[in-house]
Short mmCIF file of C-alpha atoms and ligand atoms in Angstrom, two decimals:
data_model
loop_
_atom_site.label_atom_id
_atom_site.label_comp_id
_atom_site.label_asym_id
_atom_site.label_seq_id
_atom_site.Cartn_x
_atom_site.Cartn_y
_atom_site.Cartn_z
CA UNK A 1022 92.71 169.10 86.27
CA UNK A 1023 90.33 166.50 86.52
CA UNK A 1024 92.03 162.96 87.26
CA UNK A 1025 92.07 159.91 84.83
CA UNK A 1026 89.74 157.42 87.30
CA UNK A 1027 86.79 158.90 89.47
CA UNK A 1028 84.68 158.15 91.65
CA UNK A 1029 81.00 158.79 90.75
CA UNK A 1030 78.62 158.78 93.62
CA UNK A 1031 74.99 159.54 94.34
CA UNK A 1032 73.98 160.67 97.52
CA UNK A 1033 70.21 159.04 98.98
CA UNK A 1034 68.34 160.79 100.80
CA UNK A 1035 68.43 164.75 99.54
CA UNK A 1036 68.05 167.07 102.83
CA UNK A 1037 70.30 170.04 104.18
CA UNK A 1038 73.43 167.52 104.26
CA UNK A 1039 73.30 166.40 100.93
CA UNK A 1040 73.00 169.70 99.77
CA UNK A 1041 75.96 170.72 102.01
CA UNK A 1042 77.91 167.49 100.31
CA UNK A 1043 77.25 168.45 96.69
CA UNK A 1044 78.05 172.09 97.72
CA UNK A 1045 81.69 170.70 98.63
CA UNK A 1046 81.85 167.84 95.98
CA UNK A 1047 82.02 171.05 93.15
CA UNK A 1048 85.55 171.57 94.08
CA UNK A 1049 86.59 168.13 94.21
CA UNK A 1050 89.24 166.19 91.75
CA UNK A 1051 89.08 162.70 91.77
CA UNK A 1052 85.47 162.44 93.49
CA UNK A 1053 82.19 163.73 91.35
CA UNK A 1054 78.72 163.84 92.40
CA UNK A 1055 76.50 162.08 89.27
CA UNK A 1056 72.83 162.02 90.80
CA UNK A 1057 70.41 161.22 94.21
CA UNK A 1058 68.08 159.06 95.83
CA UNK A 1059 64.95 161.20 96.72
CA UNK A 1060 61.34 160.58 97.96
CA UNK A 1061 60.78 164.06 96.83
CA UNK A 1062 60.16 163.98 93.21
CA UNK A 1063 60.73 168.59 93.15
CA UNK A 1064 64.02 167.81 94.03
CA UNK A 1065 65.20 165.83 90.73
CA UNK A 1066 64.93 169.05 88.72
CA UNK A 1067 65.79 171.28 91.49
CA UNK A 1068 68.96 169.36 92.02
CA UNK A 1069 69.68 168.47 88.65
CA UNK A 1070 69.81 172.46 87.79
CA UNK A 1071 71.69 173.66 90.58
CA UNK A 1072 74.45 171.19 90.78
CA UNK A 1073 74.54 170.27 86.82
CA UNK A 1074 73.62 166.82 87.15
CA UNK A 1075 71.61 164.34 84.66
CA UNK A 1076 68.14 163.12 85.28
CA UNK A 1077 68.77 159.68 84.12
CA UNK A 1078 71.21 159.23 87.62
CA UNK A 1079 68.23 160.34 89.76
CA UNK A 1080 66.02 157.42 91.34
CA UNK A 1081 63.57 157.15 93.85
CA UNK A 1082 63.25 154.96 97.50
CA UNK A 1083 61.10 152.20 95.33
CA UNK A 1084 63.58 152.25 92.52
CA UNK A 1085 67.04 152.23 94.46
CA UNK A 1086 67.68 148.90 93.32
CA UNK A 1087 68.13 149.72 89.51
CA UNK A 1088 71.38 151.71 90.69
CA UNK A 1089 72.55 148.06 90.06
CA UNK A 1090 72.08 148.42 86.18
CA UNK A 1091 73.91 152.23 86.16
CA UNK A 1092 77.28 151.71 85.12
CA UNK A 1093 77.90 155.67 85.96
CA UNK A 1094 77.60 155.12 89.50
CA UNK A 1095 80.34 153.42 91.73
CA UNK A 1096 79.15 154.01 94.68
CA UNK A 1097 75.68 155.59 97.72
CA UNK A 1098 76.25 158.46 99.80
CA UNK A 1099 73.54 157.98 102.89
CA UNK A 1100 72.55 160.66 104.41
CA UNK A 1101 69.49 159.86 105.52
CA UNK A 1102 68.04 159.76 108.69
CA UNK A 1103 69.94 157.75 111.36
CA UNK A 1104 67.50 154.93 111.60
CA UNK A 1105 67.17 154.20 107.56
CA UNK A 1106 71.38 154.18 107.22
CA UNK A 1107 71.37 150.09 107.89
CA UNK A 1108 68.27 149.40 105.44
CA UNK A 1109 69.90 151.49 102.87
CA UNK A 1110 73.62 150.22 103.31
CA UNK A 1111 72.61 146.41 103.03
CA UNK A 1112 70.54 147.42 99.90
CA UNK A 1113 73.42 149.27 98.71
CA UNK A 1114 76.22 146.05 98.92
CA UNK A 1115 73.52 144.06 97.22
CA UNK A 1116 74.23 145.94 94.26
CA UNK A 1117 78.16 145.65 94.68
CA UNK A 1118 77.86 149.33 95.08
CA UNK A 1119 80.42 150.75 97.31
CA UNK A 1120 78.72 152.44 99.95
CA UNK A 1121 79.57 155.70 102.19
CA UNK A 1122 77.27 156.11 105.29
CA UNK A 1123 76.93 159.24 107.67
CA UNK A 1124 77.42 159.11 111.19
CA UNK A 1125 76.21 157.34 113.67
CA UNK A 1126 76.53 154.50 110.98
CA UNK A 1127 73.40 153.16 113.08
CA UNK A 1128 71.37 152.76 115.73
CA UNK A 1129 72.62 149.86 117.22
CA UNK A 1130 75.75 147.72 117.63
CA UNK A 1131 73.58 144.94 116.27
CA UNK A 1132 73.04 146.91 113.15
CA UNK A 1133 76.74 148.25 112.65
CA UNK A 1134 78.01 144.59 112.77
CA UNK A 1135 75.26 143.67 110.08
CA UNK A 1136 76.22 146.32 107.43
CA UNK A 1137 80.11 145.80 108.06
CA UNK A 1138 78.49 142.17 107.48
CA UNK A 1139 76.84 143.19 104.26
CA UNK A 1140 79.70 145.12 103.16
CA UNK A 1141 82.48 142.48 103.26
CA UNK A 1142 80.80 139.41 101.79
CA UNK A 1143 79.51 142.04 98.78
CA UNK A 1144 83.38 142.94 98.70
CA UNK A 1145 82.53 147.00 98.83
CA UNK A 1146 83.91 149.46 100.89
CA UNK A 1147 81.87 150.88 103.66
CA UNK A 1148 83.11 154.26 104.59
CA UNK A 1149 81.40 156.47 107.42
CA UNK A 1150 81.46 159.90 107.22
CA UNK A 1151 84.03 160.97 109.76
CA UNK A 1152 84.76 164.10 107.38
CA UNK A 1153 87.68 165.09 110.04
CA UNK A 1154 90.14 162.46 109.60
CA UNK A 1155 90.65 163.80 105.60
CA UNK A 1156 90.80 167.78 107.98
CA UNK A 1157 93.95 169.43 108.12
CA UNK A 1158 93.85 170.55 111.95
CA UNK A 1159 92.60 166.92 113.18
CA UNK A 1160 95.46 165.61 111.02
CA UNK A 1161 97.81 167.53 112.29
CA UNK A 1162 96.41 166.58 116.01
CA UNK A 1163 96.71 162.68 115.33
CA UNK A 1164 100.02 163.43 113.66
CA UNK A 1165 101.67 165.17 116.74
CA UNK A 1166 100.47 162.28 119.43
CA UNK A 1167 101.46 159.72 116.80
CA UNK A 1168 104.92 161.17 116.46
CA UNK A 1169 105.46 161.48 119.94
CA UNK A 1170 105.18 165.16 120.07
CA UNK A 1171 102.95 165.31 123.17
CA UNK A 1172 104.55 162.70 125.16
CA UNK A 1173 102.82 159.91 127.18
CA UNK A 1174 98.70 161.08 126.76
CA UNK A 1175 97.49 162.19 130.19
CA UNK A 1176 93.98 163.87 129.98
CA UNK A 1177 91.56 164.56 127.37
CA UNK A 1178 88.25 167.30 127.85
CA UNK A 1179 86.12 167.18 125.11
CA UNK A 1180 82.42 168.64 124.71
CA UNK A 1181 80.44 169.01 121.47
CA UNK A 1182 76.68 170.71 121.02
CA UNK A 1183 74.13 172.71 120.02
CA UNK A 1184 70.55 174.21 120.74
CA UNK A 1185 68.31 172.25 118.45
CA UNK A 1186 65.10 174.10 116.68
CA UNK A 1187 62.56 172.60 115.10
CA UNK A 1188 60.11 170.95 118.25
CA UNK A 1189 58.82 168.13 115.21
CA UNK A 1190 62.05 167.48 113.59
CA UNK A 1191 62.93 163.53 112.91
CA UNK A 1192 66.11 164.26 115.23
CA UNK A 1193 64.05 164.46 118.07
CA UNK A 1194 62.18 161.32 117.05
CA UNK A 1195 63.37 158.02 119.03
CA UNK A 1196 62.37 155.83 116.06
CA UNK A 1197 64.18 158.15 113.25
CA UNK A 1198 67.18 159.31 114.96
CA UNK A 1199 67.98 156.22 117.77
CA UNK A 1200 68.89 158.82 120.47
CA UNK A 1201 69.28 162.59 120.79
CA UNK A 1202 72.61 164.66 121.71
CA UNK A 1203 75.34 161.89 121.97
CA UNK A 1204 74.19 160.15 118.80
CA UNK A 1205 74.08 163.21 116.72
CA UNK A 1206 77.16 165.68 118.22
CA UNK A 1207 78.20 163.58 120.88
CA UNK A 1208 79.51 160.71 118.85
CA UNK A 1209 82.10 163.43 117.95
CA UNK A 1210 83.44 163.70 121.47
CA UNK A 1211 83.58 159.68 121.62
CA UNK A 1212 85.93 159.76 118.31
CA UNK A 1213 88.21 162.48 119.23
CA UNK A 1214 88.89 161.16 122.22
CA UNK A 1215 89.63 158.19 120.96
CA UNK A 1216 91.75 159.50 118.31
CA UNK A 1217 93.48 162.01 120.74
CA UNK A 1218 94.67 158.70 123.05
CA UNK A 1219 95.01 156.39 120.17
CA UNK A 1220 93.66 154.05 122.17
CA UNK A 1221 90.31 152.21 122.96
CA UNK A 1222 88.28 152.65 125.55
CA UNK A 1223 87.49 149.87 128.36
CA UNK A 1224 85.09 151.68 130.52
CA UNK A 1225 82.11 154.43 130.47
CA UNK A 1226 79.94 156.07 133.60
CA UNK A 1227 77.50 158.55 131.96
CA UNK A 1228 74.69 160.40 133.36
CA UNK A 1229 72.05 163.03 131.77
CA UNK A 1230 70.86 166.05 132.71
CA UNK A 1231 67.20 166.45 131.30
CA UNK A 1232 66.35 170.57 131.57
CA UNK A 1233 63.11 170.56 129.13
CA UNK A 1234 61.33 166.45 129.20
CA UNK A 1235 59.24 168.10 126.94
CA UNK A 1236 61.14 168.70 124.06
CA UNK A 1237 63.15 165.78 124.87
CA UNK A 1238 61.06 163.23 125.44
CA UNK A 1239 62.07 161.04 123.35
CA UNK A 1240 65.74 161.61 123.26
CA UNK A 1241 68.77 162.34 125.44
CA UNK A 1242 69.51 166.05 125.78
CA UNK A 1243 72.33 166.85 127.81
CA UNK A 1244 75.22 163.55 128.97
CA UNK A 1245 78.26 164.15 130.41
CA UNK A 1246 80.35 161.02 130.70
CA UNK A 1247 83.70 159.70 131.48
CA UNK A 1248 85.73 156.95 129.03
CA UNK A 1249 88.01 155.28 130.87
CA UNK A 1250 91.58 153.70 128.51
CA UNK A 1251 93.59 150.76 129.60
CA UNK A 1252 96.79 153.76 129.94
CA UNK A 1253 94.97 155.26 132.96
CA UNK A 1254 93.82 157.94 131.17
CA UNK A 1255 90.02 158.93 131.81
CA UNK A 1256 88.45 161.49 128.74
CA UNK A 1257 86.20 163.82 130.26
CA UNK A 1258 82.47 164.50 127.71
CA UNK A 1259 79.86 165.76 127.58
CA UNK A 1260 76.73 166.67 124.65
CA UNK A 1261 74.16 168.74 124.48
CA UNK A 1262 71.16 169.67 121.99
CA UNK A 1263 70.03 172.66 124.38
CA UNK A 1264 72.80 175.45 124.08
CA UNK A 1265 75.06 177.00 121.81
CA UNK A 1266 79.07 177.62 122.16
CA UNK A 1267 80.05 174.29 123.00
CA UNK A 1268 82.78 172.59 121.32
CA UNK A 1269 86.26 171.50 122.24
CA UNK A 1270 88.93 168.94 122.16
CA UNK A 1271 91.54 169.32 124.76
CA UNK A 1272 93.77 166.43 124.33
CA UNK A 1273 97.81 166.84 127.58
CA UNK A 1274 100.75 165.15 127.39
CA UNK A 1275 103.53 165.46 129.39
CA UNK A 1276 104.97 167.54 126.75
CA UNK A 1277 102.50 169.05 125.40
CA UNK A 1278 99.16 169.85 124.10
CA UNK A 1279 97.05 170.54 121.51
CA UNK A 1280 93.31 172.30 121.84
CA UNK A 1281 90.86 172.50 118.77
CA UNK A 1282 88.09 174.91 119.31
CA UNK A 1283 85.95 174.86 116.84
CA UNK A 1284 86.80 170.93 116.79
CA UNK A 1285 84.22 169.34 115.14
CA UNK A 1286 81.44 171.85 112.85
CA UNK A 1287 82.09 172.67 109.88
CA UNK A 1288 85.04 175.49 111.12
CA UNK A 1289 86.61 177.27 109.69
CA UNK A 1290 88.91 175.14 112.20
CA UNK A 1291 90.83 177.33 114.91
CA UNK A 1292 93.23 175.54 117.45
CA UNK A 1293 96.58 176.50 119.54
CA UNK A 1294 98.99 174.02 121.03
CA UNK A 1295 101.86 174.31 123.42
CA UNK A 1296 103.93 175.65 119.75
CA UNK A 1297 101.26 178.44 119.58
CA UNK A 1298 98.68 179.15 117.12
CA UNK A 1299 97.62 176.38 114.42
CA UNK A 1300 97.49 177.44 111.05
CA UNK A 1301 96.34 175.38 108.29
CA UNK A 1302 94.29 175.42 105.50
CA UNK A 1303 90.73 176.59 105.97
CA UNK A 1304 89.72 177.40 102.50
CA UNK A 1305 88.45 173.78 101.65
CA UNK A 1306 84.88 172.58 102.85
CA UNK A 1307 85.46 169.61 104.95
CA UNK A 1308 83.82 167.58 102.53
CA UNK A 1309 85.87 168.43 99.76
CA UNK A 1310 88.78 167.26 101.30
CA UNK A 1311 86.51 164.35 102.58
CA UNK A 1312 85.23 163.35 99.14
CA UNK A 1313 88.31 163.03 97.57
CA UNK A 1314 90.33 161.29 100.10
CA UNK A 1315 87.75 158.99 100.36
CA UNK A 1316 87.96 158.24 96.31
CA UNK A 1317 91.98 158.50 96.35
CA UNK A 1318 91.45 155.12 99.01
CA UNK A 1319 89.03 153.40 96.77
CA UNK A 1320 90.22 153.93 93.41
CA UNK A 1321 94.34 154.64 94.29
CA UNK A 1322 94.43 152.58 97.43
CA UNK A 1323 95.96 155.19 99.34
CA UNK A 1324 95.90 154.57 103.28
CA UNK A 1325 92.56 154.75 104.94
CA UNK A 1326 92.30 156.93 107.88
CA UNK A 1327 90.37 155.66 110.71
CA UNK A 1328 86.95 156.11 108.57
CA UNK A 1329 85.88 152.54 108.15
CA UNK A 1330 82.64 150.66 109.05
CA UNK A 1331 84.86 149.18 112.04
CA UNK A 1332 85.95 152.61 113.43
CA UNK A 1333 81.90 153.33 113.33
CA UNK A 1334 80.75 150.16 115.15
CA UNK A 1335 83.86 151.05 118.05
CA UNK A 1336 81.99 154.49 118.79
CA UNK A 1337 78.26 152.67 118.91
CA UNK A 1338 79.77 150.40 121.03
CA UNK A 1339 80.59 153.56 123.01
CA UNK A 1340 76.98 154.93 122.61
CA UNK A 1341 75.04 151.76 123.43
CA UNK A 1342 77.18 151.83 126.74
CA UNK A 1343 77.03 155.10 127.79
CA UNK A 1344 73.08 154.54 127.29
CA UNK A 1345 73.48 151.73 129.59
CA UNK A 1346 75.30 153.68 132.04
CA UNK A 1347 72.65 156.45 132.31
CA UNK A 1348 70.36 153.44 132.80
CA UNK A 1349 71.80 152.25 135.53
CA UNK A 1350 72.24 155.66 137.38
CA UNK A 1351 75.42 156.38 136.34
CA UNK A 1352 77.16 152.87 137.16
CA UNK A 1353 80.44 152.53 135.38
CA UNK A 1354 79.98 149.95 132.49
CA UNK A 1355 82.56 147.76 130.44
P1 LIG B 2052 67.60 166.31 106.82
O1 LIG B 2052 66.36 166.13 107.57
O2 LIG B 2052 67.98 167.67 106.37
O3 LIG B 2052 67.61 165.37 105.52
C1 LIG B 2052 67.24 164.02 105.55
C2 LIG B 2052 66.63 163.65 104.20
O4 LIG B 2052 66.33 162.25 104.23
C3 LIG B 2052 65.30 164.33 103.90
O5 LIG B 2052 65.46 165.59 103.28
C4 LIG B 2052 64.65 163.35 102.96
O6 LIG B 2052 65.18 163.54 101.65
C5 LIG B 2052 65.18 162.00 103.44
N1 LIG B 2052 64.19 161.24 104.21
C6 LIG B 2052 63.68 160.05 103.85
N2 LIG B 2052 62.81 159.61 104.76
C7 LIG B 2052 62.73 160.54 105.73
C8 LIG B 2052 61.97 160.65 106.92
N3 LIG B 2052 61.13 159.69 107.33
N4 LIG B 2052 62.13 161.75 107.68
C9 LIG B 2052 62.99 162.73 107.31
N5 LIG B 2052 63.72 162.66 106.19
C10 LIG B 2052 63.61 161.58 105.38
O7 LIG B 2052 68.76 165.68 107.73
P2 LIG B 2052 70.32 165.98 107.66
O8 LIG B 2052 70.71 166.15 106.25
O9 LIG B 2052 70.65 167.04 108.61
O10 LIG B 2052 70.94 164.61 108.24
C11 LIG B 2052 71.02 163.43 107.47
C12 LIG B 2052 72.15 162.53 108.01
O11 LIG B 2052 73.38 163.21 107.88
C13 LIG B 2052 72.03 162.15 109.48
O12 LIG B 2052 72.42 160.81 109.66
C14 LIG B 2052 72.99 163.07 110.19
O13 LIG B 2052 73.52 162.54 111.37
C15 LIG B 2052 74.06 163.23 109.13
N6 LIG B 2052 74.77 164.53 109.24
C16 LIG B 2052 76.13 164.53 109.27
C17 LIG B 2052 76.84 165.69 109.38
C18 LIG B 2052 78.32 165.68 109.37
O14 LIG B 2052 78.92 166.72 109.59
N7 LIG B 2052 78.96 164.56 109.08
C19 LIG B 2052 76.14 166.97 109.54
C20 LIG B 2052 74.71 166.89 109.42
C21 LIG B 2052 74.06 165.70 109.31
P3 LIG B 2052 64.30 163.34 100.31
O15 LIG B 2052 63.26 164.42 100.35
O16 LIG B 2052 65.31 163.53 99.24
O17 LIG B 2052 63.73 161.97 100.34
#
């Protein structure tokens, strides 16, 4: 069944995310993908085919502002680079579009605070991409610390990574992506452990571990770092983008615990707690279940998980630190 109100959305910015969203957005109910934002002009009618959509919702980079004028579109999806998300967000609320923005939200805190800025006095929603709040085994996490289940929070280990390809890729590119590993994967880590405490952290002491300068010259590739909470409780991290097999959230209570492992790709989800074996729905993409409990908040007003523009500046305030931290040899920073 297809419900009454939807939300329509094109996604800017058409690369191997998009394509992953629009993949997931077939099976959604109350969200539906309408068109893009490309510089790429192959990819109207290559996109247009393949996912059944109409030319006239297609626009390009020059043109973004006639979105304005579409009254089939309700709100952006950007997923483009890192560096382009604030340009593209403030453009976005011009048009009293509502606007959903993949992580990190930015580069900066400076920019975070200036598109939740943007966002309120255009009176849209701005929505970050934080697919696993909407994901049954991350719910189901947050539930059981929430309820109690785990007791009083006493450790969390958390790690998140990958071996990156691609030597010329934009995500290896200062100016395009803002910073390597911890931006990209790590920010994960940052946001489970702070949705594993439920609390905020007051402290970071980070340091990275550089194997190949070459490749990552530009960019951080390996941090481990410590987030301290104003419980006591210290999260143990660390990010990589030079090896596979690394992802984990490890969140002890005195009664309990809960590990997700895969935690944050794309699953399918595993995880065990002190019960036993979780088992929960892994038939959805992430983004299906993203998608539409992102439109149920908008258009039903349903209760927003922790997905807002707010929840993204709290883990660039993380990032920004932990940069500092490296910085200054590994000092621990507020
Ligand atoms: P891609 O490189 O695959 O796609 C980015 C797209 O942006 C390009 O295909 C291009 O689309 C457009 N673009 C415009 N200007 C540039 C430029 N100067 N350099 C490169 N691309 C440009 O990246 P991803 O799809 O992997 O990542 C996009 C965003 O999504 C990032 O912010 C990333 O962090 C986030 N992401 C989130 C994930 C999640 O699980 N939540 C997973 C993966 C990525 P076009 O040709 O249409 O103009």
């Amino acid at each position: 069944p297809v419900a009454d109100k939807q939300l329509r959305v094109v996604l800017v910015g058409l690369g191997s995310y998009a394509e992953r969203v629009a993949t997931a957005m077939k099976d959604c109910k109350i969200a539906k993908l309408v068109g893009g934002v490309t510089g790429t002009p192959e990819k109207v009618g290559k996109w247009s085919d393949k996912f059944g959509l109409d030319k006239a919702n297609f626009y390009d980079y020059k043109d973004f502002e006639k979105i304005k004028d579409n009254p089939n579109i309700d709100a952006v999806y950007i997923t483009l680079p890192n560096s382009m998300h604030h340009e593209y967000t403030l453009r976005a609320a011009k048009m009293g579009k509502h606007v959903i923005c993949e992580k990190p939200m930015s580069v900066s805190v400076k920019q975070a605070q200036e598109m939740i800025a943007a966002c309120k006095k255009a009176n849209v929603k701005l929505y970050i991409g934080y697919r696993l709040h909407f994901e049954p085994y991350t719910r189901e996490l947050i539930r059981m610390r929430e309820s109690g289940e785990l007791g009083k929070i006493m450790h969390v280990n958390t790690y998140d990574g990958f071996k990156s390809g691609n030597p010329n890729q934009w995500r290896l590119k200062k100016a395009l992506a803002g910073g390597g590993a911890l931006m990209d994967v790590g920010i994960y880590c940052i946001n489970g452990a702070r949705y594993a405490t439920g609390e905020e952290p007051i402290w970071v002491s980070a340091e990275e571990a550089k194997t190949d300068p070459v490749k990552f010259k530009e960019v951080d590739e390996t941090v481990t770092w410590q987030m301290g909470f104003p419980s006591g409780v210290i999260a143990s991290c660390s990010t990589t983008y030079n090896f596979n097999n690394f992802e984990r959230l490890y969140v002890i209570g005195e009664k309990g615990f809960v590990e997700l492992g895969p935690a944050f790709g794309y699953g399918p989800m595993k995880g065990r707690t002190h019960k036993g074996e979780m088992s929960w729905d892994t038939t959805k993409m992430h983004q299906t279940w993203q998608m539409d409990g992102m439109a149920d908040c908008i258009l039903n007003g349903k209760p927003e998980p922790n997905i807002s523009g707010e929840e993204g500046l709290k883990d660039m305030k993380v990032i920004e630190a932990i940069y500092k931290s490296i910085a200054a040899g590994g000092k621990k920073v507020p």
